[in-house]
PDB file of C-alpha atoms in Angstrom:
ATOM      1  CA  PHE A  15      12.306   2.084   9.889  1.00 94.00           C
ATOM      2  CA  VAL A  16      10.767   4.952  11.817  1.00 94.00           C
ATOM      3  CA  VAL A  17      12.948   8.009  11.198  1.00 94.00           C
ATOM      4  CA  ARG A  18      13.116  11.758  11.842  1.00 91.00           C
ATOM      5  CA  ASP A  19      14.356  14.509   9.550  1.00 84.00           C
ATOM      6  CA  LEU A  20      17.096  16.035  11.668  1.00 81.00           C
ATOM      7  CA  ARG A  21      17.748  18.790   9.134  1.00 79.00           C
ATOM      8  CA  GLY A  22      14.125  19.907   9.376  1.00 75.00           C
ATOM      9  CA  GLY A  23      13.971  20.174  13.146  1.00 75.00           C
ATOM     10  CA  GLY A  24      13.553  16.501  13.996  1.00 74.00           C
ATOM     11  CA  ASP A  25      10.040  16.789  15.391  1.00 82.00           C
ATOM     12  CA  THR A  26       8.287  15.011  12.518  1.00 89.00           C
ATOM     13  CA  THR A  27       8.399  11.220  12.244  1.00 93.00           C
ATOM     14  CA  TYR A  28       8.434   9.338   8.943  1.00 95.00           C
ATOM     15  CA  VAL A  29       8.734   5.772   7.655  1.00 96.00           C
ATOM     16  CA  LEU A  30      11.865   4.814   5.729  1.00 96.00           C
ATOM     17  CA  LYS A  31      11.574   1.802   3.443  1.00 96.00           C
ATOM     18  CA  ARG A  32      14.799   0.524   1.895  1.00 96.00           C
ATOM     19  CA  LEU A  33      15.012  -1.955  -0.951  1.00 95.00           C
ATOM     20  CA  LYS A  34      16.827  -5.064   0.258  1.00 93.00           C
ATOM     21  CA  ASN A  35      16.715  -7.095  -2.968  1.00 93.00           C
ATOM     22  CA  ILE A  36      17.888  -4.983  -5.915  1.00 93.00           C
ATOM     23  CA  THR A  37      16.267  -7.453  -8.349  1.00 92.00           C
ATOM     24  CA  ARG A  38      12.946  -6.048  -7.108  1.00 90.00           C
ATOM     25  CA  ILE A  39      13.781  -2.504  -8.250  1.00 94.00           C
ATOM     26  CA  ASP A  40      10.899  -2.510 -10.767  1.00 90.00           C
ATOM     27  CA  ARG A  41       8.404  -3.221  -7.990  1.00 87.00           C
ATOM     28  CA  PHE A  42       9.942  -0.503  -5.876  1.00 93.00           C
ATOM     29  CA  ARG A  43       9.868   1.983  -8.764  1.00 93.00           C
ATOM     30  CA  ARG A  44       6.217   1.117  -9.391  1.00 89.00           C
ATOM     31  CA  GLU A  45       5.326   1.622  -5.735  1.00 91.00           C
ATOM     32  CA  ILE A  46       6.915   5.065  -5.779  1.00 95.00           C
ATOM     33  CA  GLU A  47       5.174   5.996  -9.042  1.00 92.00           C
ATOM     34  CA  VAL A  48       1.802   4.896  -7.704  1.00 93.00           C
ATOM     35  CA  ILE A  49       2.099   6.712  -4.374  1.00 94.00           C
ATOM     36  CA  ARG A  50       3.273   9.878  -6.159  1.00 94.00           C
ATOM     37  CA  ASN A  51       0.274   9.828  -8.492  1.00 93.00           C
ATOM     38  CA  LEU A  52      -2.452   8.705  -6.080  1.00 94.00           C
ATOM     39  CA  THR A  53      -3.197  11.861  -4.173  1.00 94.00           C
ATOM     40  CA  HIS A  54      -6.034  11.035  -1.795  1.00 97.00           C
ATOM     41  CA  GLU A  55      -6.649  11.707   1.886  1.00 97.00           C
ATOM     42  CA  ASN A  56      -6.864   7.970   2.601  1.00 98.00           C
ATOM     43  CA  ILE A  57      -3.718   6.910   0.742  1.00 98.00           C
ATOM     44  CA  VAL A  58      -0.310   7.130   2.392  1.00 97.00           C
ATOM     45  CA  ARG A  59       1.701  10.234   1.449  1.00 97.00           C
ATOM     46  CA  LEU A  60       5.099   9.985  -0.207  1.00 96.00           C
ATOM     47  CA  ILE A  61       7.639  12.364   1.328  1.00 95.00           C
ATOM     48  CA  ASP A  62      10.868  11.520  -0.491  1.00 95.00           C
ATOM     49  CA  PHE A  63      12.640   8.803  -2.488  1.00 97.00           C
ATOM     50  CA  ASN A  64      15.961   8.057  -4.132  1.00 97.00           C
ATOM     51  CA  LEU A  65      16.330   5.171  -6.563  1.00 96.00           C
ATOM     52  CA  ASP A  66      20.028   5.940  -7.145  1.00 95.00           C
ATOM     53  CA  HIS A  67      20.984   5.636  -3.467  1.00 95.00           C
ATOM     54  CA  ASP A  68      22.586   2.415  -2.246  1.00 94.00           C
ATOM     55  CA  PRO A  69      20.203   0.962  -1.230  1.00 95.00           C
ATOM     56  CA  PRO A  70      17.270   2.705  -2.955  1.00 97.00           C
ATOM     57  CA  TYR A  71      14.728   4.078  -0.500  1.00 97.00           C
ATOM     58  CA  LEU A  72      11.418   5.815  -0.101  1.00 97.00           C
ATOM     59  CA  VAL A  73      10.069   7.871   2.785  1.00 96.00           C
ATOM     60  CA  THR A  74       6.378   8.092   3.612  1.00 97.00           C
ATOM     61  CA  GLU A  75       4.313   9.666   6.331  1.00 96.00           C
ATOM     62  CA  TYR A  76       4.240   7.870   9.662  1.00 97.00           C
ATOM     63  CA  CYS A  77       0.759   6.945  10.862  1.00 97.00           C
ATOM     64  CA  THR A  78       0.872   7.147  14.638  1.00 96.00           C
ATOM     65  CA  GLY A  79      -2.162   4.909  15.103  1.00 97.00           C
ATOM     66  CA  GLY A  80      -0.353   1.872  13.658  1.00 96.00           C
ATOM     67  CA  SER A  81      -1.873  -0.690  11.330  1.00 97.00           C
ATOM     68  CA  LEU A  82      -5.297  -2.267  11.752  1.00 96.00           C
ATOM     69  CA  SER A  83      -3.579  -5.520  12.682  1.00 95.00           C
ATOM     70  CA  ASP A  84      -1.575  -3.809  15.457  1.00 95.00           C
ATOM     71  CA  VAL A  85      -4.267  -1.831  17.263  1.00 96.00           C
ATOM     72  CA  GLU A  86      -6.850  -2.925  19.745  1.00 95.00           C
ATOM     73  CA  PRO A  87     -10.128  -3.069  17.744  1.00 95.00           C
ATOM     74  CA  PHE A  88     -11.682   0.088  19.195  1.00 96.00           C
ATOM     75  CA  TRP A  89     -14.427  -0.113  16.539  1.00 96.00           C
ATOM     76  CA  LYS A  90     -15.865  -3.354  17.980  1.00 95.00           C
ATOM     77  CA  GLY A  91     -19.305  -2.715  19.345  1.00 94.00           C
ATOM     78  CA  ASN A  92     -19.530   0.624  17.553  1.00 97.00           C
ATOM     79  CA  PRO A  93     -20.922   0.100  14.054  1.00 97.00           C
ATOM     80  CA  ALA A  94     -20.733   3.822  13.209  1.00 97.00           C
ATOM     81  CA  VAL A  95     -16.978   3.919  13.870  1.00 97.00           C
ATOM     82  CA  ALA A  96     -16.424   0.618  12.050  1.00 97.00           C
ATOM     83  CA  PHE A  97     -18.397   1.869   9.056  1.00 97.00           C
ATOM     84  CA  ARG A  98     -16.472   5.161   9.011  1.00 98.00           C
ATOM     85  CA  LEU A  99     -13.141   3.289   8.820  1.00 98.00           C
ATOM     86  CA  PHE A 100     -14.509   0.905   6.214  1.00 97.00           C
ATOM     87  CA  GLN A 101     -15.775   3.831   4.120  1.00 98.00           C
ATOM     88  CA  GLN A 102     -12.350   5.495   4.261  1.00 98.00           C
ATOM     89  CA  ILE A 103     -10.670   2.302   3.063  1.00 98.00           C
ATOM     90  CA  CYS A 104     -13.245   1.911   0.279  1.00 97.00           C
ATOM     91  CA  ASP A 105     -12.750   5.546  -0.779  1.00 98.00           C
ATOM     92  CA  ALA A 106      -8.984   5.006  -1.076  1.00 98.00           C
ATOM     93  CA  VAL A 107      -9.392   1.784  -3.043  1.00 97.00           C
ATOM     94  CA  ALA A 108     -12.014   3.378  -5.317  1.00 97.00           C
ATOM     95  CA  HIS A 109      -9.628   6.257  -6.008  1.00 97.00           C
ATOM     96  CA  ALA A 110      -6.825   3.820  -6.877  1.00 96.00           C
ATOM     97  CA  HIS A 111      -9.198   1.933  -9.172  1.00 96.00           C
ATOM     98  CA  SER A 112     -10.232   5.192 -10.870  1.00 95.00           C
ATOM     99  CA  GLN A 113      -6.530   5.598 -11.768  1.00 94.00           C
ATOM    100  CA  ASP A 114      -6.367   1.982 -13.082  1.00 93.00           C
ATOM    101  CA  VAL A 115      -4.334   0.779 -10.086  1.00 94.00           C
ATOM    102  CA  ILE A 116      -5.195  -2.524  -8.430  1.00 91.00           C
ATOM    103  CA  HIS A 117      -3.553  -2.858  -5.000  1.00 91.00           C
ATOM    104  CA  ARG A 118      -3.464  -6.699  -4.825  1.00 87.00           C
ATOM    105  CA  ASP A 119      -2.330  -6.779  -1.189  1.00 89.00           C
ATOM    106  CA  LEU A 120      -5.129  -5.272   0.874  1.00 93.00           C
ATOM    107  CA  LYS A 121      -4.958  -6.621   4.399  1.00 94.00           C
ATOM    108  CA  PRO A 122      -4.983  -5.210   7.950  1.00 95.00           C
ATOM    109  CA  ASP A 123      -1.157  -4.902   7.908  1.00 95.00           C
ATOM    110  CA  ASN A 124      -1.418  -2.445   4.975  1.00 96.00           C
ATOM    111  CA  ILE A 125      -4.192  -0.268   6.422  1.00 97.00           C
ATOM    112  CA  PHE A 126      -2.851   2.389   8.781  1.00 98.00           C
ATOM    113  CA  LEU A 127      -4.417   4.891  11.163  1.00 98.00           C
ATOM    114  CA  ARG A 128      -3.128   8.463  11.088  1.00 97.00           C
ATOM    115  CA  GLY A 129      -4.158   8.894  14.712  1.00 96.00           C
ATOM    116  CA  PRO A 130      -5.387   6.643  17.521  1.00 96.00           C
ATOM    117  CA  THR A 131      -8.831   6.257  15.903  1.00 95.00           C
ATOM    118  CA  GLY A 132      -8.156   7.184  12.281  1.00 95.00           C
ATOM    119  CA  PRO A 133      -8.574   8.189   9.636  1.00 98.00           C
ATOM    120  CA  ALA A 134      -7.722   4.970   7.802  1.00 98.00           C
ATOM    121  CA  VAL A 135      -4.944   5.150   5.199  1.00 98.00           C
ATOM    122  CA  VAL A 136      -4.079   2.510   2.585  1.00 97.00           C
ATOM    123  CA  GLY A 137      -0.357   1.883   2.102  1.00 95.00           C
ATOM    124  CA  ASP A 138       2.163  -0.581   0.641  1.00 92.00           C
ATOM    125  CA  PHE A 139       1.537  -0.511  -3.095  1.00 91.00           C
ATOM    126  CA  GLY A 140       4.602  -2.671  -3.764  1.00 87.00           C
ATOM    127  CA  ILE A 141       2.811  -5.388  -5.729  1.00 84.00           C
ATOM    128  CA  CYS A 142       0.112  -3.298  -7.354  1.00 85.00           C
ATOM    129  CA  PHE A 143      -1.007  -3.872 -10.934  1.00 83.00           C
ATOM    130  CA  PHE A 144      -1.712  -1.206 -13.548  1.00 78.00           C
ATOM    131  CA  ASP A 145      -4.979  -2.291 -15.130  1.00 68.00           C
ATOM    132  CA  ASP A 146      -4.563  -0.050 -18.180  1.00 60.00           C
ATOM    133  CA  LYS A 147      -1.016  -1.218 -18.991  1.00 57.00           C
ATOM    134  CA  GLY A 148      -1.409  -4.869 -18.111  1.00 50.00           C
ATOM    135  CA  SER A 149       2.272  -4.968 -17.258  1.00 50.00           C
ATOM    136  CA  ARG A 150       3.739  -7.213 -14.594  1.00 46.00           C
ATOM    137  CA  VAL A 151       6.562  -6.915 -12.136  1.00 44.00           C
ATOM    138  CA  THR A 152       5.987 -10.416 -10.801  1.00 45.00           C
ATOM    139  CA  LEU A 153       6.631 -13.762 -12.444  1.00 44.00           C
ATOM    140  CA  THR A 154       3.805 -15.057 -14.636  1.00 44.00           C
ATOM    141  CA  GLU A 155       2.893 -17.881 -12.274  1.00 47.00           C
ATOM    142  CA  GLU A 156       3.857 -16.046  -9.077  1.00 49.00           C
ATOM    143  CA  ALA A 157       1.023 -15.670  -6.592  1.00 49.00           C
ATOM    144  CA  VAL A 158       1.257 -12.312  -4.845  1.00 56.00           C
ATOM    145  CA  GLY A 159      -0.472 -11.021  -1.750  1.00 56.00           C
ATOM    146  CA  ALA A 160      -1.399 -12.476   1.606  1.00 64.00           C
ATOM    147  CA  ARG A 161      -3.032 -15.881   1.190  1.00 66.00           C
ATOM    148  CA  HIS A 162      -5.780 -15.189   3.742  1.00 73.00           C
ATOM    149  CA  TYR A 163      -6.877 -12.069   1.845  1.00 77.00           C
ATOM    150  CA  MET A 164      -6.035 -13.074  -1.736  1.00 73.00           C
ATOM    151  CA  ALA A 165      -8.876 -13.432  -4.214  1.00 76.00           C
ATOM    152  CA  PRO A 166      -9.045 -16.994  -5.564  1.00 74.00           C
ATOM    153  CA  GLU A 167      -8.353 -15.845  -9.116  1.00 71.00           C
ATOM    154  CA  LEU A 168      -4.937 -14.528  -8.022  1.00 70.00           C
ATOM    155  CA  GLU A 169      -3.662 -17.634  -6.279  1.00 70.00           C
ATOM    156  CA  ASP A 170      -1.727 -18.928  -9.298  1.00 65.00           C
ATOM    157  CA  GLY A 171      -0.603 -15.543 -10.622  1.00 60.00           C
ATOM    158  CA  ARG A 172      -3.241 -15.560 -13.359  1.00 59.00           C
ATOM    159  CA  VAL A 173      -2.643 -12.124 -14.866  1.00 59.00           C
ATOM    160  CA  LYS A 174      -5.685 -12.187 -17.140  1.00 66.00           C
ATOM    161  CA  GLU A 175      -7.997 -12.485 -14.149  1.00 69.00           C
ATOM    162  CA  ILE A 176      -6.664  -9.537 -12.164  1.00 78.00           C
ATOM    163  CA  SER A 177      -9.365  -6.920 -11.815  1.00 78.00           C
ATOM    164  CA  GLN A 178     -10.839  -4.472  -9.346  1.00 83.00           C
ATOM    165  CA  ARG A 179     -12.853  -7.412  -7.985  1.00 78.00           C
ATOM    166  CA  SER A 180      -9.595  -8.790  -6.587  1.00 81.00           C
ATOM    167  CA  ASP A 181      -9.270  -5.821  -4.218  1.00 86.00           C
ATOM    168  CA  THR A 182     -12.968  -5.912  -3.394  1.00 82.00           C
ATOM    169  CA  TYR A 183     -12.591  -9.533  -2.302  1.00 75.00           C
ATOM    170  CA  SER A 184      -9.745  -8.555   0.048  1.00 76.00           C
TER     171      SER A 184
END
């Protein structure tokens, strides 16, 4: 949901994400933890959250430019602009990897633009994987991510094969 903070003046827009399926609370908790700890100019900013609310929710910045899948591809025919956006996405992913976080769901729907032409911001860390902990919040054989962007080694939920290469493939 796109929301405004009416107590703070109401002139700033945010995104409200509510947890529909309470059995996915561990994923939701992980997403919040990751966004809180990944401070980078090209990673979506966490504004607020409440895991005890019914339903649990998180609030992030609203990127007025929309997602890469929603916007007209203004970068077509302009390699410098396309490369700038690509570099911003790579910088965000590299920062996540430096913190042992593998996104696992990189796709145009999860890349946002803060303004009409950028900068690019990576969001939706709901199915990320902590490389250092090796812990899962998905079923062992559960394939996660968008099939058109999923690295082949992830298609059957093979946890031992998850690596930074999986995001690079996406």
